[in-house]
Each structure stands twice: as structure tokens, then as C-alpha cells.
PDB file of C-alpha atoms in Angstrom:
ATOM      1  CA  GLN A 123      24.895  57.275 -12.065  1.00 93.00           C
ATOM      2  CA  LEU A 124      24.120  54.559  -9.570  1.00 96.00           C
ATOM      3  CA  GLN A 125      26.420  51.562  -9.587  1.00 97.00           C
ATOM      4  CA  LEU A 126      26.217  48.372  -7.568  1.00 98.00           C
ATOM      5  CA  GLN A 127      29.101  45.948  -7.295  1.00 98.00           C
ATOM      6  CA  GLU A 128      29.005  42.508  -5.715  1.00 98.00           C
ATOM      7  CA  SER A 129      32.109  41.122  -4.070  1.00 98.00           C
ATOM      8  CA  GLY A 130      32.972  37.908  -2.270  1.00 97.00           C
ATOM      9  CA  PRO A 131      34.352  34.419  -2.753  1.00 97.00           C
ATOM     10  CA  GLY A 132      33.451  32.667  -5.977  1.00 97.00           C
ATOM     11  CA  LEU A 133      33.814  29.222  -4.415  1.00 98.00           C
ATOM     12  CA  VAL A 134      32.304  28.035  -1.153  1.00 98.00           C
ATOM     13  CA  LYS A 135      32.469  24.565   0.359  1.00 98.00           C
ATOM     14  CA  PRO A 136      29.284  22.661   1.197  1.00 98.00           C
ATOM     15  CA  SER A 137      27.973  23.285   4.726  1.00 97.00           C
ATOM     16  CA  GLU A 138      29.921  26.547   4.971  1.00 98.00           C
ATOM     17  CA  THR A 139      28.659  30.142   4.801  1.00 98.00           C
ATOM     18  CA  LEU A 140      28.304  32.135   1.606  1.00 98.00           C
ATOM     19  CA  SER A 141      29.110  35.796   2.192  1.00 98.00           C
ATOM     20  CA  LEU A 142      28.683  38.604  -0.309  1.00 98.00           C
ATOM     21  CA  THR A 143      28.859  42.375  -0.078  1.00 98.00           C
ATOM     22  CA  CYS A 144      27.308  44.929  -2.395  1.00 98.00           C
ATOM     23  CA  SER A 145      29.030  48.299  -2.652  1.00 98.00           C
ATOM     24  CA  VAL A 146      26.829  51.153  -3.775  1.00 98.00           C
ATOM     25  CA  SER A 147      28.234  54.208  -5.529  1.00 97.00           C
ATOM     26  CA  GLY A 148      26.550  57.186  -7.125  1.00 96.00           C
ATOM     27  CA  GLY A 149      23.739  57.180  -4.591  1.00 95.00           C
ATOM     28  CA  SER A 150      23.088  56.903  -0.871  1.00 96.00           C
ATOM     29  CA  ILE A 151      22.024  53.638   0.689  1.00 97.00           C
ATOM     30  CA  SER A 152      20.264  55.766   3.329  1.00 96.00           C
ATOM     31  CA  SER A 153      17.687  57.011   0.824  1.00 94.00           C
ATOM     32  CA  THR A 154      14.149  56.684   2.165  1.00 93.00           C
ATOM     33  CA  SER A 155      12.815  55.762  -1.291  1.00 93.00           C
ATOM     34  CA  TYR A 156      14.602  52.463  -1.744  1.00 95.00           C
ATOM     35  CA  ASN A 157      15.182  49.035  -0.356  1.00 96.00           C
ATOM     36  CA  TRP A 158      18.311  47.116  -1.276  1.00 97.00           C
ATOM     37  CA  GLY A 159      17.946  43.566  -2.453  1.00 97.00           C
ATOM     38  CA  TRP A 160      19.536  40.290  -3.403  1.00 98.00           C
ATOM     39  CA  ILE A 161      18.364  38.058  -6.249  1.00 98.00           C
ATOM     40  CA  ARG A 162      19.990  34.883  -7.517  1.00 98.00           C
ATOM     41  CA  GLN A 163      19.870  32.815 -10.679  1.00 98.00           C
ATOM     42  CA  PRO A 164      21.113  29.215 -10.822  1.00 98.00           C
ATOM     43  CA  PRO A 165      22.923  28.398 -14.075  1.00 97.00           C
ATOM     44  CA  GLY A 166      20.418  28.006 -16.893  1.00 96.00           C
ATOM     45  CA  LYS A 167      17.444  28.685 -14.601  1.00 97.00           C
ATOM     46  CA  GLY A 168      15.162  31.516 -13.610  1.00 97.00           C
ATOM     47  CA  LEU A 169      15.377  34.335 -11.091  1.00 98.00           C
ATOM     48  CA  GLU A 170      14.849  33.772  -7.373  1.00 98.00           C
ATOM     49  CA  TRP A 171      14.293  36.627  -4.949  1.00 97.00           C
ATOM     50  CA  ILE A 172      16.420  36.308  -1.821  1.00 98.00           C
ATOM     51  CA  GLY A 173      15.526  39.346   0.255  1.00 97.00           C
ATOM     52  CA  ASN A 174      15.390  43.118   0.734  1.00 95.00           C
ATOM     53  CA  ILE A 175      16.779  45.427   3.397  1.00 96.00           C
ATOM     54  CA  TYR A 176      15.932  49.055   4.201  1.00 95.00           C
ATOM     55  CA  TYR A 177      18.622  51.448   5.447  1.00 95.00           C
ATOM     56  CA  SER A 178      17.123  51.179   8.930  1.00 94.00           C
ATOM     57  CA  GLY A 179      17.884  47.449   8.933  1.00 93.00           C
ATOM     58  CA  SER A 180      14.328  46.236   8.354  1.00 93.00           C
ATOM     59  CA  THR A 181      14.368  43.091   6.214  1.00 94.00           C
ATOM     60  CA  TYR A 182      12.056  40.883   4.198  1.00 94.00           C
ATOM     61  CA  SER A 183      13.242  37.525   2.917  1.00 96.00           C
ATOM     62  CA  ASN A 184      12.331  34.467   0.902  1.00 96.00           C
ATOM     63  CA  PRO A 185      10.526  32.044   3.245  1.00 96.00           C
ATOM     64  CA  SER A 186      12.462  29.113   1.789  1.00 96.00           C
ATOM     65  CA  LEU A 187      15.806  30.739   2.697  1.00 97.00           C
ATOM     66  CA  ARG A 188      14.822  32.606   5.830  1.00 96.00           C
ATOM     67  CA  SER A 189      16.248  30.145   8.344  1.00 97.00           C
ATOM     68  CA  ARG A 190      19.721  30.273   6.740  1.00 98.00           C
ATOM     69  CA  LEU A 191      19.802  33.914   5.708  1.00 98.00           C
ATOM     70  CA  THR A 192      21.153  37.141   7.166  1.00 98.00           C
ATOM     71  CA  ILE A 193      20.982  40.433   5.303  1.00 98.00           C
ATOM     72  CA  SER A 194      22.624  43.472   6.865  1.00 98.00           C
ATOM     73  CA  VAL A 195      23.389  47.065   5.952  1.00 98.00           C
ATOM     74  CA  ASP A 196      26.337  49.347   6.742  1.00 97.00           C
ATOM     75  CA  THR A 197      25.310  52.907   6.010  1.00 97.00           C
ATOM     76  CA  SER A 198      28.744  54.274   6.939  1.00 97.00           C
ATOM     77  CA  LYS A 199      30.287  52.258   4.102  1.00 97.00           C
ATOM     78  CA  ASN A 200      27.282  52.509   1.733  1.00 97.00           C
ATOM     79  CA  GLN A 201      27.206  48.721   1.575  1.00 98.00           C
ATOM     80  CA  PHE A 202      24.852  45.890   2.311  1.00 98.00           C
ATOM     81  CA  SER A 203      25.645  42.232   2.747  1.00 98.00           C
ATOM     82  CA  LEU A 204      24.296  38.740   2.425  1.00 98.00           C
ATOM     83  CA  LYS A 205      25.177  35.689   4.469  1.00 98.00           C
ATOM     84  CA  LEU A 206      23.701  32.303   3.655  1.00 98.00           C
ATOM     85  CA  ASN A 207      24.784  29.459   5.883  1.00 97.00           C
ATOM     86  CA  SER A 208      24.832  25.686   5.495  1.00 98.00           C
ATOM     87  CA  VAL A 209      25.099  25.951   1.740  1.00 98.00           C
ATOM     88  CA  THR A 210      24.686  23.053  -0.677  1.00 98.00           C
ATOM     89  CA  ALA A 211      25.175  22.651  -4.404  1.00 98.00           C
ATOM     90  CA  ALA A 212      21.626  23.959  -4.855  1.00 98.00           C
ATOM     91  CA  ASP A 213      22.885  27.381  -3.749  1.00 98.00           C
ATOM     92  CA  THR A 214      25.209  27.608  -6.749  1.00 98.00           C
ATOM     93  CA  ALA A 215      24.031  30.632  -8.700  1.00 98.00           C
ATOM     94  CA  VAL A 216      24.794  34.070 -10.047  1.00 98.00           C
ATOM     95  CA  TYR A 217      24.006  36.423  -7.184  1.00 98.00           C
ATOM     96  CA  TYR A 218      22.814  39.928  -8.029  1.00 98.00           C
ATOM     97  CA  CYS A 219      22.525  42.878  -5.706  1.00 98.00           C
ATOM     98  CA  ALA A 220      19.992  45.523  -6.632  1.00 98.00           C
ATOM     99  CA  ARG A 221      18.229  48.729  -5.755  1.00 98.00           C
ATOM    100  CA  VAL A 222      14.511  48.272  -5.176  1.00 97.00           C
ATOM    101  CA  SER A 223      12.185  51.214  -5.442  1.00 95.00           C
ATOM    102  CA  CYS A 224       9.720  51.135  -2.573  1.00 91.00           C
ATOM    103  CA  MET A 225       7.581  54.172  -3.311  1.00 84.00           C
ATOM    104  CA  VAL A 226       4.000  53.298  -4.165  1.00 83.00           C
ATOM    105  CA  ARG A 227       1.486  56.150  -4.157  1.00 82.00           C
ATOM    106  CA  GLY A 228       3.729  58.183  -1.885  1.00 84.00           C
ATOM    107  CA  VAL A 229       4.279  55.436   0.668  1.00 85.00           C
ATOM    108  CA  CYS A 230       7.328  53.206   1.034  1.00 86.00           C
ATOM    109  CA  ALA A 231       6.073  49.655   0.564  1.00 85.00           C
ATOM    110  CA  GLN A 232       7.641  46.305  -0.203  1.00 87.00           C
ATOM    111  CA  THR A 233       7.817  45.639  -3.917  1.00 92.00           C
ATOM    112  CA  PRO A 234       9.952  43.767  -6.471  1.00 94.00           C
ATOM    113  CA  ASN A 235      10.410  47.065  -8.341  1.00 96.00           C
ATOM    114  CA  ILE A 236      14.100  46.534  -9.107  1.00 97.00           C
ATOM    115  CA  ASP A 237      15.307  49.549 -11.025  1.00 96.00           C
ATOM    116  CA  SER A 238      19.045  48.992 -10.877  1.00 97.00           C
ATOM    117  CA  TRP A 239      21.089  45.784 -10.834  1.00 98.00           C
ATOM    118  CA  GLY A 240      24.686  44.851 -10.170  1.00 98.00           C
ATOM    119  CA  GLN A 241      26.471  42.856 -12.834  1.00 97.00           C
ATOM    120  CA  GLY A 242      26.148  39.667 -10.801  1.00 98.00           C
ATOM    121  CA  THR A 243      28.727  37.320  -9.356  1.00 98.00           C
ATOM    122  CA  LEU A 244      28.842  33.549  -9.771  1.00 98.00           C
ATOM    123  CA  VAL A 245      29.142  31.619  -6.549  1.00 98.00           C
ATOM    124  CA  THR A 246      29.822  27.920  -6.846  1.00 98.00           C
ATOM    125  CA  VAL A 247      29.284  25.559  -3.941  1.00 98.00           C
ATOM    126  CA  SER A 248      31.671  22.655  -4.266  1.00 97.00           C
ATOM    127  CA  SER A 249      34.286  20.824  -2.267  1.00 96.00           C
TER     128      SER A 249
ATOM    129  CA  GLN B 206       7.980  25.372  -9.459  1.00 82.00           C
ATOM    130  CA  SER B 207       7.425  29.114  -9.464  1.00 88.00           C
ATOM    131  CA  VAL B 208       4.565  30.857  -7.679  1.00 92.00           C
ATOM    132  CA  LEU B 209       3.866  32.835 -10.860  1.00 97.00           C
ATOM    133  CA  THR B 210       3.303  30.743 -13.986  1.00 98.00           C
ATOM    134  CA  GLN B 211       4.657  31.759 -17.370  1.00 98.00           C
ATOM    135  CA  PRO B 212       4.889  29.794 -20.611  1.00 98.00           C
ATOM    136  CA  PRO B 213       8.472  28.553 -20.994  1.00 97.00           C
ATOM    137  CA  SER B 214       8.737  29.791 -24.548  1.00 98.00           C
ATOM    138  CA  ALA B 215       7.201  32.138 -27.080  1.00 98.00           C
ATOM    139  CA  SER B 216       8.083  33.125 -30.602  1.00 98.00           C
ATOM    140  CA  GLY B 217       7.219  35.510 -33.378  1.00 97.00           C
ATOM    141  CA  THR B 218       8.458  36.970 -36.604  1.00 97.00           C
ATOM    142  CA  PRO B 219       9.792  40.511 -37.025  1.00 97.00           C
ATOM    143  CA  GLY B 220       7.009  43.070 -36.953  1.00 97.00           C
ATOM    144  CA  GLN B 221       4.573  40.718 -35.261  1.00 98.00           C
ATOM    145  CA  ARG B 222       2.863  41.262 -31.904  1.00 98.00           C
ATOM    146  CA  VAL B 223       3.479  38.691 -29.184  1.00 98.00           C
ATOM    147  CA  THR B 224       2.097  38.387 -25.683  1.00 98.00           C
ATOM    148  CA  ILE B 225       3.509  36.619 -22.669  1.00 98.00           C
ATOM    149  CA  SER B 226       1.181  35.631 -19.850  1.00 98.00           C
ATOM    150  CA  CYS B 227       1.807  35.480 -16.123  1.00 98.00           C
ATOM    151  CA  SER B 228      -0.659  33.670 -13.894  1.00 98.00           C
ATOM    152  CA  GLY B 229      -0.779  34.074 -10.133  1.00 97.00           C
ATOM    153  CA  SER B 230      -3.288  34.161  -7.312  1.00 97.00           C
ATOM    154  CA  SER B 231      -5.202  36.366  -4.910  1.00 96.00           C
ATOM    155  CA  SER B 232      -2.176  36.678  -2.650  1.00 96.00           C
ATOM    156  CA  ASN B 233       0.067  38.169  -5.305  1.00 97.00           C
ATOM    157  CA  ILE B 234      -1.090  39.462  -8.697  1.00 97.00           C
ATOM    158  CA  ALA B 235      -4.712  40.128  -7.742  1.00 97.00           C
ATOM    159  CA  ASN B 236      -3.818  42.540  -4.945  1.00 95.00           C
ATOM    160  CA  ASN B 237      -0.370  43.821  -5.852  1.00 95.00           C
ATOM    161  CA  TYR B 238       1.421  45.422  -8.743  1.00 96.00           C
ATOM    162  CA  VAL B 239       3.087  43.345 -11.466  1.00 98.00           C
ATOM    163  CA  TYR B 240       6.567  44.015 -12.814  1.00 98.00           C
ATOM    164  CA  TRP B 241       8.257  42.710 -15.953  1.00 98.00           C
ATOM    165  CA  TYR B 242      11.955  42.205 -16.613  1.00 98.00           C
ATOM    166  CA  GLN B 243      13.920  41.554 -19.784  1.00 98.00           C
ATOM    167  CA  GLN B 244      17.154  39.564 -19.568  1.00 98.00           C
ATOM    168  CA  LEU B 245      19.395  39.520 -22.611  1.00 97.00           C
ATOM    169  CA  PRO B 246      21.877  36.642 -22.784  1.00 93.00           C
ATOM    170  CA  GLY B 247      24.755  37.005 -20.352  1.00 93.00           C
ATOM    171  CA  THR B 248      23.455  40.214 -18.781  1.00 97.00           C
ATOM    172  CA  ALA B 249      21.606  41.305 -15.681  1.00 98.00           C
ATOM    173  CA  PRO B 250      17.841  41.700 -15.976  1.00 98.00           C
ATOM    174  CA  LYS B 251      16.393  45.087 -16.852  1.00 98.00           C
ATOM    175  CA  LEU B 252      13.120  46.569 -15.616  1.00 98.00           C
ATOM    176  CA  LEU B 253      10.665  46.741 -18.497  1.00 98.00           C
ATOM    177  CA  ILE B 254       7.292  47.428 -16.850  1.00 98.00           C
ATOM    178  CA  TYR B 255       6.399  48.569 -13.335  1.00 96.00           C
ATOM    179  CA  TRP B 256       3.046  49.143 -11.587  1.00 96.00           C
ATOM    180  CA  ASN B 257       1.333  46.774 -14.078  1.00 97.00           C
ATOM    181  CA  ASN B 258       1.617  49.011 -17.127  1.00 97.00           C
ATOM    182  CA  GLN B 259       4.184  51.797 -16.617  1.00 97.00           C
ATOM    183  CA  ARG B 260       7.365  51.976 -18.657  1.00 98.00           C
ATOM    184  CA  PRO B 261      10.613  53.317 -17.198  1.00 96.00           C
ATOM    185  CA  SER B 262      12.290  56.060 -19.135  1.00 96.00           C
ATOM    186  CA  GLY B 263      14.034  54.633 -22.192  1.00 96.00           C
ATOM    187  CA  VAL B 264      11.820  51.587 -22.648  1.00 98.00           C
ATOM    188  CA  PRO B 265      10.158  51.734 -26.083  1.00 97.00           C
ATOM    189  CA  ASP B 266       6.377  52.020 -26.214  1.00 96.00           C
ATOM    190  CA  ARG B 267       6.366  48.754 -28.172  1.00 98.00           C
ATOM    191  CA  PHE B 268       6.350  47.147 -24.742  1.00 98.00           C
ATOM    192  CA  SER B 269       3.116  47.264 -22.768  1.00 98.00           C
ATOM    193  CA  GLY B 270       1.745  45.559 -19.678  1.00 98.00           C
ATOM    194  CA  SER B 271      -1.722  44.772 -18.441  1.00 98.00           C
ATOM    195  CA  LYS B 272      -3.367  43.015 -15.526  1.00 98.00           C
ATOM    196  CA  SER B 273      -6.751  41.462 -14.929  1.00 97.00           C
ATOM    197  CA  GLY B 274      -7.645  39.564 -11.787  1.00 97.00           C
ATOM    198  CA  THR B 275      -4.967  37.007 -11.009  1.00 97.00           C
ATOM    199  CA  SER B 276      -3.232  37.261 -14.385  1.00 98.00           C
ATOM    200  CA  ALA B 277      -1.005  39.716 -16.182  1.00 98.00           C
ATOM    201  CA  SER B 278       0.386  40.023 -19.672  1.00 98.00           C
ATOM    202  CA  LEU B 279       3.327  41.590 -21.422  1.00 98.00           C
ATOM    203  CA  ALA B 280       2.778  42.566 -25.043  1.00 98.00           C
ATOM    204  CA  ILE B 281       5.522  43.349 -27.511  1.00 98.00           C
ATOM    205  CA  SER B 282       4.443  44.928 -30.769  1.00 98.00           C
ATOM    206  CA  GLY B 283       6.560  45.464 -33.859  1.00 97.00           C
ATOM    207  CA  LEU B 284       8.811  42.596 -32.788  1.00 98.00           C
ATOM    208  CA  ARG B 285      12.503  43.126 -33.463  1.00 98.00           C
ATOM    209  CA  SER B 286      15.446  40.751 -33.423  1.00 97.00           C
ATOM    210  CA  GLU B 287      16.918  42.521 -30.407  1.00 97.00           C
ATOM    211  CA  ASP B 288      13.827  41.592 -28.385  1.00 98.00           C
ATOM    212  CA  GLU B 289      15.056  37.999 -28.299  1.00 98.00           C
ATOM    213  CA  ALA B 290      15.564  37.479 -24.577  1.00 98.00           C
ATOM    214  CA  ASP B 291      14.152  35.928 -21.444  1.00 98.00           C
ATOM    215  CA  TYR B 292      11.196  37.725 -19.838  1.00 98.00           C
ATOM    216  CA  TYR B 293      10.178  37.463 -16.198  1.00 98.00           C
ATOM    217  CA  CYS B 294       7.137  38.688 -14.329  1.00 98.00           C
ATOM    218  CA  ALA B 295       7.276  39.494 -10.620  1.00 98.00           C
ATOM    219  CA  ALA B 296       4.925  40.553  -7.854  1.00 98.00           C
ATOM    220  CA  TRP B 297       4.779  40.885  -4.099  1.00 96.00           C
ATOM    221  CA  ASP B 298       3.083  37.984  -2.330  1.00 96.00           C
ATOM    222  CA  ASP B 299       1.269  38.712   0.914  1.00 95.00           C
ATOM    223  CA  THR B 300       1.628  35.226   2.422  1.00 93.00           C
ATOM    224  CA  LEU B 301       4.304  34.037   4.880  1.00 92.00           C
ATOM    225  CA  SER B 302       5.028  37.562   6.179  1.00 91.00           C
ATOM    226  CA  GLY B 303       5.350  38.869   2.630  1.00 92.00           C
ATOM    227  CA  HIS B 304       7.911  38.138  -0.028  1.00 95.00           C
ATOM    228  CA  ALA B 305       8.608  38.802  -3.693  1.00 96.00           C
ATOM    229  CA  VAL B 306       7.952  36.115  -6.277  1.00 97.00           C
ATOM    230  CA  PHE B 307       9.108  35.711  -9.859  1.00 98.00           C
ATOM    231  CA  GLY B 308       7.649  33.779 -12.735  1.00 98.00           C
ATOM    232  CA  GLY B 309       9.721  30.961 -14.179  1.00 97.00           C
ATOM    233  CA  GLY B 310      10.596  33.039 -17.213  1.00 98.00           C
ATOM    234  CA  THR B 311       9.665  32.950 -20.891  1.00 98.00           C
ATOM    235  CA  GLN B 312      12.304  32.591 -23.561  1.00 98.00           C
ATOM    236  CA  LEU B 313      11.283  34.689 -26.557  1.00 98.00           C
ATOM    237  CA  THR B 314      12.613  33.687 -29.948  1.00 98.00           C
ATOM    238  CA  VAL B 315      12.404  36.003 -32.945  1.00 97.00           C
ATOM    239  CA  LEU B 316      12.163  33.762 -35.983  1.00 94.00           C
TER     240      LEU B 316
END
């Protein structure tokens, strides 16, 4: 059974870099049928898509975060990571990593078809 | 505000049928599939509907999805107390090099 586990600091200072890693077990991150994604949810608010990465390193990201965002993948460790720089209090949220099914009519396409989620980790931006 | 528009709240009594709407545009819902997620309090979201109207294994057939033009709907029939949750729609948006968008979420209350 696929499991995703987020890890990283729960507290980040303003203007610094938020770094999270998602460890995948029970499945290969090198599968050609999936992207791997990050989604966040500020306390008491709705979901916000951050970005997806394919095992090859190809990424798609939220235009509003793109300039501050790096998503990377390490197939040797079956992990993918998120770095968001110059954070502010507005970046305080529960961050989820997820598996995103990309197969649509036999072709791998970009979708928000998130079929498996991590439990989420709260990251607070505060001095 | 969110690219996809949902009503902030909905309600119904046990056994009733409720629908939740999701309004978008030609760059997202009209030309791409719609997905629906259920988020129970304190838990990660769960995929409820994919490809507009398909249910993943294990999702009861009380849940159904539909799409027409730039709008989509989630219907829940035979409402049960355990359906009380937040519901989100999502779609791919073809603008700005492509990105996923979520609705703002609808909080469903079972009276």
C-alpha cells in the first residue's frame, strides 16, 4: 500500500526558506503513470495547489508561487522535495504531498487527479 | 478568490439529495476534466470523483458528478451524517503555462 510522509521543520522564520521532503513507500516514484505533487491548506481555509513533478524532473507549478518555488525529485531515495523561499506569514499552512495520476486516455497528461495523500505537516512562518 | 467558484456552504437532512456546484471558465472546466474531493475534519482530502463522473473504488454510488460547459456539480443522494465534510472541486487550467486550480470549498452540514 502506497504511503507518503512529509518531513521538515515545523517552524520557519520570515524571509527564510521552507524546505520539505516527501518519502514514498509502497510504490516507485519512477512510475510513468504518476506525477508527484504538493498542495497546501492555510489554517481554516481551502486547498491551494503548489506544483507537480514527474520522475524525469519535469515540473508544473502555481503561477503565484513560481518565482519562489523549487520542486525536485530524487529517484534513488524515492523522495521528492519542496523549497519555497522568502516566506511570509501567508505561507503558514498544512503542506500535503501527494501522488497524482497522470493517465488520461492512455496518455500521461497534467491533471489534479490526486489519488493518494500524505497526512500533512503544519509549517508555521513566524519569528 | 479561487479560480473555481463554489458555494461556501450547503446543508440537507438525512436521506435527502444535495448538490454542490462548481463554476469555472473555458480555460479550465470547459476543456478539462473535473475532480471532486471530500475532506473530513482533521484529515487529508480524499478523491471522490475523477474524470467528471467516475468514482474510485470504494466510493459509494450515492456520490455522482456531472459537467456541462463551464460548470460542474457533485450530487450526494441518501445523505448520511458521515457525509458532513468539506468538498472541493478541481480542474487543470490551461493558462499561464498550465496549472491546477481548486474551488474554495463547500462545507456540507447534515442537519
